[in-house]
Amino acid sequence: LDVRTASATPKSRNNKDTGAACRDRASADLLRSVTMITENQRKSLERSAENWILRAVMLERIEKSFEKRREIDQASRQYEVDHVRL
């Protein structure tokens, strides 16, 4: 397993804009960090992993809010169809 490949730039911009992709990158950085010889390299990769996790959490929250908005919009449209007569 070449961990550097997993942590490399994603194939598409949308790939890094998902919580799962960010968590994958965090895991890859943590795996790489244990192979580093110097403490500075290790800490740098550990910080990077922490940042990817924070980004994953943020993106997942945003996605949940979008899902909730879609549900509300759909319910509103359905209410209008069911109850509003033109």
PDB file of N, CA, C and O in Angstrom:
ATOM      1  N   LEU A   1       0.848  -1.183   0.000  1.00  0.00           N
ATOM      2  CA  LEU A   1       0.000   0.000   0.000  1.00  0.00           C
ATOM      3  C   LEU A   1       0.889   1.239   0.000  1.00  0.00           C
ATOM      4  O   LEU A   1       1.686   1.422   0.911  1.00  0.00           O
ATOM      5  N   ASP A   2       0.752   2.059  -1.006  1.00  0.00           N
ATOM      6  CA  ASP A   2       1.501   3.310  -1.076  1.00  0.00           C
ATOM      7  C   ASP A   2       0.628   4.407  -0.486  1.00  0.00           C
ATOM      8  O   ASP A   2      -0.288   4.901  -1.121  1.00  0.00           O
ATOM      9  N   VAL A   3       0.904   4.784   0.745  1.00  0.00           N
ATOM     10  CA  VAL A   3       0.082   5.754   1.455  1.00  0.00           C
ATOM     11  C   VAL A   3       0.171   7.130   0.819  1.00  0.00           C
ATOM     12  O   VAL A   3      -0.794   7.871   0.805  1.00  0.00           O
ATOM     13  N   ARG A   4       1.311   7.462   0.251  1.00  0.00           N
ATOM     14  CA  ARG A   4       1.448   8.769  -0.385  1.00  0.00           C
ATOM     15  C   ARG A   4       0.433   8.956  -1.495  1.00  0.00           C
ATOM     16  O   ARG A   4      -0.078  10.035  -1.691  1.00  0.00           O
ATOM     17  N   THR A   5       0.116   7.912  -2.204  1.00  0.00           N
ATOM     18  CA  THR A   5      -0.881   8.000  -3.265  1.00  0.00           C
ATOM     19  C   THR A   5      -2.248   8.326  -2.683  1.00  0.00           C
ATOM     20  O   THR A   5      -2.981   9.143  -3.217  1.00  0.00           O
ATOM     21  N   ALA A   6      -2.593   7.715  -1.557  1.00  0.00           N
ATOM     22  CA  ALA A   6      -3.888   7.957  -0.934  1.00  0.00           C
ATOM     23  C   ALA A   6      -4.003   9.388  -0.436  1.00  0.00           C
ATOM     24  O   ALA A   6      -5.082   9.960  -0.404  1.00  0.00           O
ATOM     25  N   SER A   7      -2.889   9.992  -0.053  1.00  0.00           N
ATOM     26  CA  SER A   7      -2.914  11.347   0.469  1.00  0.00           C
ATOM     27  C   SER A   7      -2.693  12.397  -0.623  1.00  0.00           C
ATOM     28  O   SER A   7      -2.789  13.576  -0.366  1.00  0.00           O
ATOM     29  N   ALA A   8      -2.403  11.952  -1.808  1.00  0.00           N
ATOM     30  CA  ALA A   8      -2.142  12.883  -2.904  1.00  0.00           C
ATOM     31  C   ALA A   8      -3.412  13.638  -3.283  1.00  0.00           C
ATOM     32  O   ALA A   8      -4.497  13.315  -2.850  1.00  0.00           O
ATOM     33  N   THR A   9      -3.226  14.626  -4.130  1.00  0.00           N
ATOM     34  CA  THR A   9      -4.361  15.416  -4.576  1.00  0.00           C
ATOM     35  C   THR A   9      -5.425  14.512  -5.190  1.00  0.00           C
ATOM     36  O   THR A   9      -5.114  13.644  -5.989  1.00  0.00           O
ATOM     37  N   PRO A  10      -6.699  14.715  -4.801  1.00  0.00           N
ATOM     38  CA  PRO A  10      -7.763  13.866  -5.344  1.00  0.00           C
ATOM     39  C   PRO A  10      -7.892  14.015  -6.853  1.00  0.00           C
ATOM     40  O   PRO A  10      -7.476  15.018  -7.428  1.00  0.00           O
ATOM     41  N   LYS A  11      -8.491  12.998  -7.465  1.00  0.00           N
ATOM     42  CA  LYS A  11      -8.640  12.999  -8.921  1.00  0.00           C
ATOM     43  C   LYS A  11      -9.526  14.137  -9.397  1.00  0.00           C
ATOM     44  O   LYS A  11      -9.329  14.687 -10.462  1.00  0.00           O
ATOM     45  N   SER A  12     -10.538  14.468  -8.617  1.00  0.00           N
ATOM     46  CA  SER A  12     -11.410  15.570  -9.008  1.00  0.00           C
ATOM     47  C   SER A  12     -11.629  16.491  -7.821  1.00  0.00           C
ATOM     48  O   SER A  12     -11.495  16.094  -6.675  1.00  0.00           O
ATOM     49  N   ARG A  13     -11.957  17.708  -8.104  1.00  0.00           N
ATOM     50  CA  ARG A  13     -12.175  18.693  -7.045  1.00  0.00           C
ATOM     51  C   ARG A  13     -13.319  18.257  -6.143  1.00  0.00           C
ATOM     52  O   ARG A  13     -13.263  18.439  -4.934  1.00  0.00           O
ATOM     53  N   ASN A  14     -14.374  17.673  -6.697  1.00  0.00           N
ATOM     54  CA  ASN A  14     -15.524  17.259  -5.905  1.00  0.00           C
ATOM     55  C   ASN A  14     -15.163  16.168  -4.912  1.00  0.00           C
ATOM     56  O   ASN A  14     -15.785  16.060  -3.870  1.00  0.00           O
ATOM     57  N   ASN A  15     -14.180  15.362  -5.227  1.00  0.00           N
ATOM     58  CA  ASN A  15     -13.801  14.266  -4.343  1.00  0.00           C
ATOM     59  C   ASN A  15     -13.364  14.770  -2.971  1.00  0.00           C
ATOM     60  O   ASN A  15     -13.695  14.184  -1.959  1.00  0.00           O
ATOM     61  N   LYS A  16     -12.623  15.866  -2.918  1.00  0.00           N
ATOM     62  CA  LYS A  16     -12.163  16.358  -1.631  1.00  0.00           C
ATOM     63  C   LYS A  16     -13.243  17.140  -0.906  1.00  0.00           C
ATOM     64  O   LYS A  16     -13.065  17.523   0.242  1.00  0.00           O
ATOM     65  N   ASP A  17     -14.349  17.364  -1.544  1.00  0.00           N
ATOM     66  CA  ASP A  17     -15.446  18.099  -0.937  1.00  0.00           C
ATOM     67  C   ASP A  17     -16.490  17.182  -0.324  1.00  0.00           C
ATOM     68  O   ASP A  17     -17.664  17.526  -0.257  1.00  0.00           O
ATOM     69  N   THR A  18     -16.060  16.019   0.136  1.00  0.00           N
ATOM     70  CA  THR A  18     -16.955  15.118   0.858  1.00  0.00           C
ATOM     71  C   THR A  18     -16.310  14.758   2.192  1.00  0.00           C
ATOM     72  O   THR A  18     -15.084  14.723   2.311  1.00  0.00           O
ATOM     73  N   GLY A  19     -17.150  14.496   3.165  1.00  0.00           N
ATOM     74  CA  GLY A  19     -16.628  14.098   4.465  1.00  0.00           C
ATOM     75  C   GLY A  19     -15.815  12.824   4.383  1.00  0.00           C
ATOM     76  O   GLY A  19     -14.753  12.703   5.016  1.00  0.00           O
ATOM     77  N   ALA A  20     -16.291  11.877   3.592  1.00  0.00           N
ATOM     78  CA  ALA A  20     -15.588  10.591   3.474  1.00  0.00           C
ATOM     79  C   ALA A  20     -14.194  10.776   2.872  1.00  0.00           C
ATOM     80  O   ALA A  20     -13.221  10.179   3.344  1.00  0.00           O
ATOM     81  N   ALA A  21     -14.090  11.605   1.853  1.00  0.00           N
ATOM     82  CA  ALA A  21     -12.781  11.834   1.229  1.00  0.00           C
ATOM     83  C   ALA A  21     -11.833  12.522   2.205  1.00  0.00           C
ATOM     84  O   ALA A  21     -10.645  12.182   2.275  1.00  0.00           O
ATOM     85  N   CYS A  22     -12.353  13.458   2.980  1.00  0.00           N
ATOM     86  CA  CYS A  22     -11.508  14.140   3.975  1.00  0.00           C
ATOM     87  C   CYS A  22     -11.039  13.163   5.045  1.00  0.00           C
ATOM     88  O   CYS A  22      -9.887  13.210   5.478  1.00  0.00           O
ATOM     89  N   ARG A  23     -11.920  12.267   5.468  1.00  0.00           N
ATOM     90  CA  ARG A  23     -11.535  11.269   6.463  1.00  0.00           C
ATOM     91  C   ARG A  23     -10.487  10.306   5.894  1.00  0.00           C
ATOM     92  O   ARG A  23      -9.550   9.908   6.594  1.00  0.00           O
ATOM     93  N   ASP A  24     -10.608   9.966   4.608  1.00  0.00           N
ATOM     94  CA  ASP A  24      -9.600   9.119   3.960  1.00  0.00           C
ATOM     95  C   ASP A  24      -8.241   9.812   3.949  1.00  0.00           C
ATOM     96  O   ASP A  24      -7.209   9.187   4.216  1.00  0.00           O
ATOM     97  N   ARG A  25      -8.251  11.090   3.641  1.00  0.00           N
ATOM     98  CA  ARG A  25      -6.985  11.835   3.612  1.00  0.00           C
ATOM     99  C   ARG A  25      -6.384  11.933   5.009  1.00  0.00           C
ATOM    100  O   ARG A  25      -5.166  11.839   5.179  1.00  0.00           O
ATOM    101  N   ALA A  26      -7.231  12.112   6.022  1.00  0.00           N
ATOM    102  CA  ALA A  26      -6.745  12.169   7.400  1.00  0.00           C
ATOM    103  C   ALA A  26      -6.090  10.844   7.778  1.00  0.00           C
ATOM    104  O   ALA A  26      -5.003  10.821   8.370  1.00  0.00           O
ATOM    105  N   SER A  27      -6.737   9.746   7.417  1.00  0.00           N
ATOM    106  CA  SER A  27      -6.174   8.422   7.711  1.00  0.00           C
ATOM    107  C   SER A  27      -4.837   8.230   7.017  1.00  0.00           C
ATOM    108  O   SER A  27      -3.879   7.706   7.606  1.00  0.00           O
ATOM    109  N   ALA A  28      -4.766   8.657   5.778  1.00  0.00           N
ATOM    110  CA  ALA A  28      -3.517   8.525   5.021  1.00  0.00           C
ATOM    111  C   ALA A  28      -2.403   9.340   5.673  1.00  0.00           C
ATOM    112  O   ALA A  28      -1.263   8.867   5.799  1.00  0.00           O
ATOM    113  N   ASP A  29      -2.722  10.552   6.104  1.00  0.00           N
ATOM    114  CA  ASP A  29      -1.708  11.381   6.762  1.00  0.00           C
ATOM    115  C   ASP A  29      -1.251  10.759   8.077  1.00  0.00           C
ATOM    116  O   ASP A  29      -0.064  10.784   8.403  1.00  0.00           O
ATOM    117  N   LEU A  30      -2.192  10.192   8.832  1.00  0.00           N
ATOM    118  CA  LEU A  30      -1.799   9.538  10.090  1.00  0.00           C
ATOM    119  C   LEU A  30      -0.915   8.327   9.829  1.00  0.00           C
ATOM    120  O   LEU A  30       0.068   8.098  10.540  1.00  0.00           O
ATOM    121  N   LEU A  31      -1.242   7.553   8.804  1.00  0.00           N
ATOM    122  CA  LEU A  31      -0.405   6.405   8.458  1.00  0.00           C
ATOM    123  C   LEU A  31       1.003   6.853   8.062  1.00  0.00           C
ATOM    124  O   LEU A  31       1.995   6.244   8.455  1.00  0.00           O
ATOM    125  N   ARG A  32       1.073   7.910   7.282  1.00  0.00           N
ATOM    126  CA  ARG A  32       2.383   8.422   6.879  1.00  0.00           C
ATOM    127  C   ARG A  32       3.161   8.948   8.065  1.00  0.00           C
ATOM    128  O   ARG A  32       4.389   8.843   8.115  1.00  0.00           O
ATOM    129  N   SER A  33       2.450   9.544   9.033  1.00  0.00           N
ATOM    130  CA  SER A  33       3.137  10.163  10.168  1.00  0.00           C
ATOM    131  C   SER A  33       3.938   9.145  10.983  1.00  0.00           C
ATOM    132  O   SER A  33       4.989   9.483  11.526  1.00  0.00           O
ATOM    133  N   VAL A  34       3.471   7.909  11.059  1.00  0.00           N
ATOM    134  CA  VAL A  34       4.201   6.912  11.852  1.00  0.00           C
ATOM    135  C   VAL A  34       5.484   6.451  11.168  1.00  0.00           C
ATOM    136  O   VAL A  34       6.328   5.833  11.802  1.00  0.00           O
ATOM    137  N   THR A  35       5.623   6.756   9.895  1.00  0.00           N
ATOM    138  CA  THR A  35       6.842   6.367   9.177  1.00  0.00           C
ATOM    139  C   THR A  35       7.879   7.494   9.143  1.00  0.00           C
ATOM    140  O   THR A  35       8.977   7.286   8.631  1.00  0.00           O
ATOM    141  N   MET A  36       7.530   8.661   9.663  1.00  0.00           N
ATOM    142  CA  MET A  36       8.447   9.799   9.616  1.00  0.00           C
ATOM    143  C   MET A  36       9.559   9.638  10.647  1.00  0.00           C
ATOM    144  O   MET A  36       9.329   9.180  11.763  1.00  0.00           O
ATOM    145  N   ILE A  37      10.731  10.027  10.256  1.00  0.00           N
ATOM    146  CA  ILE A  37      11.901   9.908  11.124  1.00  0.00           C
ATOM    147  C   ILE A  37      11.966  11.085  12.090  1.00  0.00           C
ATOM    148  O   ILE A  37      12.214  10.908  13.274  1.00  0.00           O
ATOM    149  N   THR A  38      11.703  12.287  11.580  1.00  0.00           N
ATOM    150  CA  THR A  38      11.831  13.451  12.446  1.00  0.00           C
ATOM    151  C   THR A  38      10.494  13.793  13.106  1.00  0.00           C
ATOM    152  O   THR A  38       9.415  13.555  12.552  1.00  0.00           O
ATOM    153  N   GLU A  39      10.595  14.348  14.292  1.00  0.00           N
ATOM    154  CA  GLU A  39       9.396  14.744  15.044  1.00  0.00           C
ATOM    155  C   GLU A  39       8.625  15.828  14.299  1.00  0.00           C
ATOM    156  O   GLU A  39       7.388  15.829  14.288  1.00  0.00           O
ATOM    157  N   ASN A  40       9.336  16.746  13.651  1.00  0.00           N
ATOM    158  CA  ASN A  40       8.686  17.821  12.919  1.00  0.00           C
ATOM    159  C   ASN A  40       7.807  17.267  11.791  1.00  0.00           C
ATOM    160  O   ASN A  40       6.677  17.714  11.601  1.00  0.00           O
ATOM    161  N   GLN A  41       8.335  16.316  11.032  1.00  0.00           N
ATOM    162  CA  GLN A  41       7.547  15.713   9.950  1.00  0.00           C
ATOM    163  C   GLN A  41       6.314  15.002  10.509  1.00  0.00           C
ATOM    164  O   GLN A  41       5.221  15.125   9.970  1.00  0.00           O
ATOM    165  N   ARG A  42       6.505  14.277  11.590  1.00  0.00           N
ATOM    166  CA  ARG A  42       5.403  13.535  12.200  1.00  0.00           C
ATOM    167  C   ARG A  42       4.315  14.490  12.683  1.00  0.00           C
ATOM    168  O   ARG A  42       3.135  14.312  12.391  1.00  0.00           O
ATOM    169  N   LYS A  43       4.720  15.540  13.400  1.00  0.00           N
ATOM    170  CA  LYS A  43       3.747  16.505  13.918  1.00  0.00           C
ATOM    171  C   LYS A  43       3.016  17.232  12.795  1.00  0.00           C
ATOM    172  O   LYS A  43       1.821  17.518  12.887  1.00  0.00           O
ATOM    173  N   SER A  44       3.741  17.531  11.742  1.00  0.00           N
ATOM    174  CA  SER A  44       3.126  18.202  10.597  1.00  0.00           C
ATOM    175  C   SER A  44       2.011  17.341   9.992  1.00  0.00           C
ATOM    176  O   SER A  44       0.920  17.834   9.695  1.00  0.00           O
ATOM    177  N   LEU A  45       2.289  16.055   9.818  1.00  0.00           N
ATOM    178  CA  LEU A  45       1.272  15.156   9.263  1.00  0.00           C
ATOM    179  C   LEU A  45       0.122  14.930  10.237  1.00  0.00           C
ATOM    180  O   LEU A  45      -1.034  14.807   9.829  1.00  0.00           O
ATOM    181  N   GLU A  46       0.415  14.909  11.528  1.00  0.00           N
ATOM    182  CA  GLU A  46      -0.657  14.765  12.521  1.00  0.00           C
ATOM    183  C   GLU A  46      -1.567  15.986  12.508  1.00  0.00           C
ATOM    184  O   GLU A  46      -2.792  15.864  12.597  1.00  0.00           O
ATOM    185  N   ARG A  47      -0.978  17.177  12.383  1.00  0.00           N
ATOM    186  CA  ARG A  47      -1.796  18.400  12.280  1.00  0.00           C
ATOM    187  C   ARG A  47      -2.628  18.375  11.008  1.00  0.00           C
ATOM    188  O   ARG A  47      -3.793  18.773  11.004  1.00  0.00           O
ATOM    189  N   SER A  48      -2.023  17.913   9.936  1.00  0.00           N
ATOM    190  CA  SER A  48      -2.755  17.813   8.679  1.00  0.00           C
ATOM    191  C   SER A  48      -3.960  16.878   8.829  1.00  0.00           C
ATOM    192  O   SER A  48      -5.065  17.193   8.381  1.00  0.00           O
ATOM    193  N   ALA A  49      -3.752  15.760   9.483  1.00  0.00           N
ATOM    194  CA  ALA A  49      -4.848  14.808   9.702  1.00  0.00           C
ATOM    195  C   ALA A  49      -5.954  15.448  10.534  1.00  0.00           C
ATOM    196  O   ALA A  49      -7.142  15.283  10.224  1.00  0.00           O
ATOM    197  N   GLU A  50      -5.588  16.180  11.571  1.00  0.00           N
ATOM    198  CA  GLU A  50      -6.586  16.870  12.396  1.00  0.00           C
ATOM    199  C   GLU A  50      -7.400  17.851  11.562  1.00  0.00           C
ATOM    200  O   GLU A  50      -8.625  17.941  11.706  1.00  0.00           O
ATOM    201  N   ASN A  51      -6.718  18.582  10.687  1.00  0.00           N
ATOM    202  CA  ASN A  51      -7.423  19.545   9.828  1.00  0.00           C
ATOM    203  C   ASN A  51      -8.365  18.856   8.854  1.00  0.00           C
ATOM    204  O   ASN A  51      -9.464  19.349   8.584  1.00  0.00           O
ATOM    205  N   TRP A  52      -7.959  17.709   8.314  1.00  0.00           N
ATOM    206  CA  TRP A  52      -8.847  16.971   7.414  1.00  0.00           C
ATOM    207  C   TRP A  52     -10.085  16.476   8.154  1.00  0.00           C
ATOM    208  O   TRP A  52     -11.194  16.490   7.618  1.00  0.00           O
ATOM    209  N   ILE A  53      -9.912  16.047   9.403  1.00  0.00           N
ATOM    210  CA  ILE A  53     -11.070  15.610  10.198  1.00  0.00           C
ATOM    211  C   ILE A  53     -12.011  16.787  10.440  1.00  0.00           C
ATOM    212  O   ILE A  53     -13.236  16.645  10.308  1.00  0.00           O
ATOM    213  N   LEU A  54     -11.459  17.942  10.792  1.00  0.00           N
ATOM    214  CA  LEU A  54     -12.307  19.125  10.999  1.00  0.00           C
ATOM    215  C   LEU A  54     -13.066  19.488   9.731  1.00  0.00           C
ATOM    216  O   LEU A  54     -14.252  19.837   9.777  1.00  0.00           O
ATOM    217  N   ARG A  55     -12.393  19.396   8.602  1.00  0.00           N
ATOM    218  CA  ARG A  55     -13.065  19.685   7.324  1.00  0.00           C
ATOM    219  C   ARG A  55     -14.169  18.664   7.066  1.00  0.00           C
ATOM    220  O   ARG A  55     -15.254  19.022   6.603  1.00  0.00           O
ATOM    221  N   ALA A  56     -13.915  17.409   7.380  1.00  0.00           N
ATOM    222  CA  ALA A  56     -14.934  16.367   7.189  1.00  0.00           C
ATOM    223  C   ALA A  56     -16.171  16.660   8.025  1.00  0.00           C
ATOM    224  O   ALA A  56     -17.305  16.575   7.533  1.00  0.00           O
ATOM    225  N   VAL A  57     -15.959  17.021   9.273  1.00  0.00           N
ATOM    226  CA  VAL A  57     -17.084  17.338  10.163  1.00  0.00           C
ATOM    227  C   VAL A  57     -17.883  18.517   9.612  1.00  0.00           C
ATOM    228  O   VAL A  57     -19.117  18.494   9.572  1.00  0.00           O
ATOM    229  N   MET A  58     -17.176  19.553   9.176  1.00  0.00           N
ATOM    230  CA  MET A  58     -17.845  20.726   8.628  1.00  0.00           C
ATOM    231  C   MET A  58     -18.668  20.370   7.385  1.00  0.00           C
ATOM    232  O   MET A  58     -19.837  20.744   7.264  1.00  0.00           O
ATOM    233  N   LEU A  59     -18.061  19.625   6.469  1.00  0.00           N
ATOM    234  CA  LEU A  59     -18.765  19.253   5.245  1.00  0.00           C
ATOM    235  C   LEU A  59     -19.983  18.370   5.540  1.00  0.00           C
ATOM    236  O   LEU A  59     -21.022  18.502   4.903  1.00  0.00           O
ATOM    237  N   GLU A  60     -19.855  17.479   6.509  1.00  0.00           N
ATOM    238  CA  GLU A  60     -20.979  16.620   6.871  1.00  0.00           C
ATOM    239  C   GLU A  60     -22.119  17.435   7.479  1.00  0.00           C
ATOM    240  O   GLU A  60     -23.290  17.179   7.199  1.00  0.00           O
ATOM    241  N   ARG A  61     -21.794  18.437   8.286  1.00  0.00           N
ATOM    242  CA  ARG A  61     -22.831  19.321   8.835  1.00  0.00           C
ATOM    243  C   ARG A  61     -23.542  20.088   7.724  1.00  0.00           C
ATOM    244  O   ARG A  61     -24.761  20.229   7.734  1.00  0.00           O
ATOM    245  N   ILE A  62     -22.763  20.606   6.793  1.00  0.00           N
ATOM    246  CA  ILE A  62     -23.344  21.353   5.675  1.00  0.00           C
ATOM    247  C   ILE A  62     -24.265  20.444   4.869  1.00  0.00           C
ATOM    248  O   ILE A  62     -25.378  20.835   4.509  1.00  0.00           O
ATOM    249  N   GLU A  63     -23.815  19.237   4.582  1.00  0.00           N
ATOM    250  CA  GLU A  63     -24.633  18.294   3.804  1.00  0.00           C
ATOM    251  C   GLU A  63     -25.938  17.974   4.537  1.00  0.00           C
ATOM    252  O   GLU A  63     -26.996  17.914   3.923  1.00  0.00           O
ATOM    253  N   LYS A  64     -25.857  17.786   5.850  1.00  0.00           N
ATOM    254  CA  LYS A  64     -27.081  17.525   6.625  1.00  0.00           C
ATOM    255  C   LYS A  64     -28.046  18.699   6.544  1.00  0.00           C
ATOM    256  O   LYS A  64     -29.255  18.506   6.432  1.00  0.00           O
ATOM    257  N   SER A  65     -27.515  19.915   6.607  1.00  0.00           N
ATOM    258  CA  SER A  65     -28.396  21.088   6.524  1.00  0.00           C
ATOM    259  C   SER A  65     -29.032  21.184   5.132  1.00  0.00           C
ATOM    260  O   SER A  65     -30.199  21.547   5.002  1.00  0.00           O
ATOM    261  N   PHE A  66     -28.273  20.842   4.085  1.00  0.00           N
ATOM    262  CA  PHE A  66     -28.841  20.836   2.738  1.00  0.00           C
ATOM    263  C   PHE A  66     -29.935  19.782   2.616  1.00  0.00           C
ATOM    264  O   PHE A  66     -30.977  20.029   2.010  1.00  0.00           O
ATOM    265  N   GLU A  67     -29.697  18.600   3.184  1.00  0.00           N
ATOM    266  CA  GLU A  67     -30.701  17.545   3.142  1.00  0.00           C
ATOM    267  C   GLU A  67     -31.976  17.990   3.848  1.00  0.00           C
ATOM    268  O   GLU A  67     -33.076  17.764   3.353  1.00  0.00           O
ATOM    269  N   LYS A  68     -31.826  18.628   4.997  1.00  0.00           N
ATOM    270  CA  LYS A  68     -32.987  19.107   5.750  1.00  0.00           C
ATOM    271  C   LYS A  68     -33.745  20.149   4.942  1.00  0.00           C
ATOM    272  O   LYS A  68     -34.978  20.122   4.890  1.00  0.00           O
ATOM    273  N   ARG A  69     -33.015  21.061   4.296  1.00  0.00           N
ATOM    274  CA  ARG A  69     -33.677  22.076   3.461  1.00  0.00           C
ATOM    275  C   ARG A  69     -34.438  21.427   2.311  1.00  0.00           C
ATOM    276  O   ARG A  69     -35.544  21.851   1.978  1.00  0.00           O
ATOM    277  N   ARG A  70     -33.831  20.410   1.683  1.00  0.00           N
ATOM    278  CA  ARG A  70     -34.520  19.718   0.588  1.00  0.00           C
ATOM    279  C   ARG A  70     -35.804  19.065   1.078  1.00  0.00           C
ATOM    280  O   ARG A  70     -36.835  19.124   0.414  1.00  0.00           O
ATOM    281  N   GLU A  71     -35.739  18.456   2.267  1.00  0.00           N
ATOM    282  CA  GLU A  71     -36.931  17.829   2.835  1.00  0.00           C
ATOM    283  C   GLU A  71     -38.018  18.860   3.109  1.00  0.00           C
ATOM    284  O   GLU A  71     -39.193  18.623   2.813  1.00  0.00           O
ATOM    285  N   ILE A  72     -37.636  20.006   3.665  1.00  0.00           N
ATOM    286  CA  ILE A  72     -38.604  21.058   3.958  1.00  0.00           C
ATOM    287  C   ILE A  72     -39.203  21.608   2.665  1.00  0.00           C
ATOM    288  O   ILE A  72     -40.417  21.811   2.570  1.00  0.00           O
ATOM    289  N   ASP A  73     -38.359  21.851   1.663  1.00  0.00           N
ATOM    290  CA  ASP A  73     -38.856  22.346   0.372  1.00  0.00           C
ATOM    291  C   ASP A  73     -39.813  21.356  -0.268  1.00  0.00           C
ATOM    292  O   ASP A  73     -40.860  21.741  -0.802  1.00  0.00           O
ATOM    293  N   GLN A  74     -39.469  20.082  -0.211  1.00  0.00           N
ATOM    294  CA  GLN A  74     -40.327  19.055  -0.791  1.00  0.00           C
ATOM    295  C   GLN A  74     -41.662  18.990  -0.045  1.00  0.00           C
ATOM    296  O   GLN A  74     -42.722  18.899  -0.669  1.00  0.00           O
ATOM    297  N   ALA A  75     -41.627  19.063   1.266  1.00  0.00           N
ATOM    298  CA  ALA A  75     -42.862  19.039   2.058  1.00  0.00           C
ATOM    299  C   ALA A  75     -43.709  20.262   1.756  1.00  0.00           C
ATOM    300  O   ALA A  75     -44.947  20.163   1.649  1.00  0.00           O
ATOM    301  N   SER A  76     -43.072  21.401   1.589  1.00  0.00           N
ATOM    302  CA  SER A  76     -43.797  22.630   1.275  1.00  0.00           C
ATOM    303  C   SER A  76     -44.470  22.537  -0.090  1.00  0.00           C
ATOM    304  O   SER A  76     -45.634  22.913  -0.257  1.00  0.00           O
ATOM    305  N   ARG A  77     -43.732  22.026  -1.071  1.00  0.00           N
ATOM    306  CA  ARG A  77     -44.317  21.865  -2.414  1.00  0.00           C
ATOM    307  C   ARG A  77     -45.476  20.873  -2.379  1.00  0.00           C
ATOM    308  O   ARG A  77     -46.510  21.091  -3.007  1.00  0.00           O
ATOM    309  N   GLN A  78     -45.313  19.799  -1.629  1.00  0.00           N
ATOM    310  CA  GLN A  78     -46.374  18.804  -1.538  1.00  0.00           C
ATOM    311  C   GLN A  78     -47.602  19.393  -0.850  1.00  0.00           C
ATOM    312  O   GLN A  78     -48.731  19.136  -1.249  1.00  0.00           O
ATOM    313  N   TYR A  79     -47.393  20.214   0.161  1.00  0.00           N
ATOM    314  CA  TYR A  79     -48.509  20.866   0.850  1.00  0.00           C
ATOM    315  C   TYR A  79     -49.276  21.755  -0.125  1.00  0.00           C
ATOM    316  O   TYR A  79     -50.505  21.755  -0.143  1.00  0.00           O
ATOM    317  N   GLU A  80     -48.530  22.521  -0.927  1.00  0.00           N
ATOM    318  CA  GLU A  80     -49.190  23.392  -1.911  1.00  0.00           C
ATOM    319  C   GLU A  80     -49.996  22.575  -2.914  1.00  0.00           C
ATOM    320  O   GLU A  80     -51.101  22.960  -3.279  1.00  0.00           O
ATOM    321  N   VAL A  81     -49.462  21.461  -3.362  1.00  0.00           N
ATOM    322  CA  VAL A  81     -50.184  20.593  -4.304  1.00  0.00           C
ATOM    323  C   VAL A  81     -51.446  20.047  -3.650  1.00  0.00           C
ATOM    324  O   VAL A  81     -52.515  20.016  -4.258  1.00  0.00           O
ATOM    325  N   ASP A  82     -51.329  19.631  -2.398  1.00  0.00           N
ATOM    326  CA  ASP A  82     -52.455  19.008  -1.708  1.00  0.00           C
ATOM    327  C   ASP A  82     -53.503  19.992  -1.238  1.00  0.00           C
ATOM    328  O   ASP A  82     -54.692  19.665  -1.173  1.00  0.00           O
ATOM    329  N   HIS A  83     -53.123  21.236  -0.889  1.00  0.00           N
ATOM    330  CA  HIS A  83     -54.045  22.124  -0.195  1.00  0.00           C
ATOM    331  C   HIS A  83     -54.328  23.451  -0.894  1.00  0.00           C
ATOM    332  O   HIS A  83     -55.268  24.136  -0.507  1.00  0.00           O
ATOM    333  N   VAL A  84     -53.552  23.814  -1.851  1.00  0.00           N
ATOM    334  CA  VAL A  84     -53.762  25.107  -2.502  1.00  0.00           C
ATOM    335  C   VAL A  84     -54.435  24.875  -3.848  1.00  0.00           C
ATOM    336  O   VAL A  84     -53.925  24.167  -4.698  1.00  0.00           O
ATOM    337  N   ARG A  85     -55.583  25.484  -4.000  1.00  0.00           N
ATOM    338  CA  ARG A  85     -56.336  25.370  -5.268  1.00  0.00           C
ATOM    339  C   ARG A  85     -56.176  26.659  -6.060  1.00  0.00           C
ATOM    340  O   ARG A  85     -56.304  27.746  -5.520  1.00  0.00           O
ATOM    341  N   LEU A  86     -55.932  26.530  -7.313  1.00  0.00           N
ATOM    342  CA  LEU A  86     -55.822  27.714  -8.186  1.00  0.00           C
ATOM    343  C   LEU A  86     -57.052  27.902  -8.999  1.00  0.00           C
ATOM    344  O   LEU A  86     -57.832  27.120  -9.291  1.00  0.00           O
TER     345      LEU A  86
END
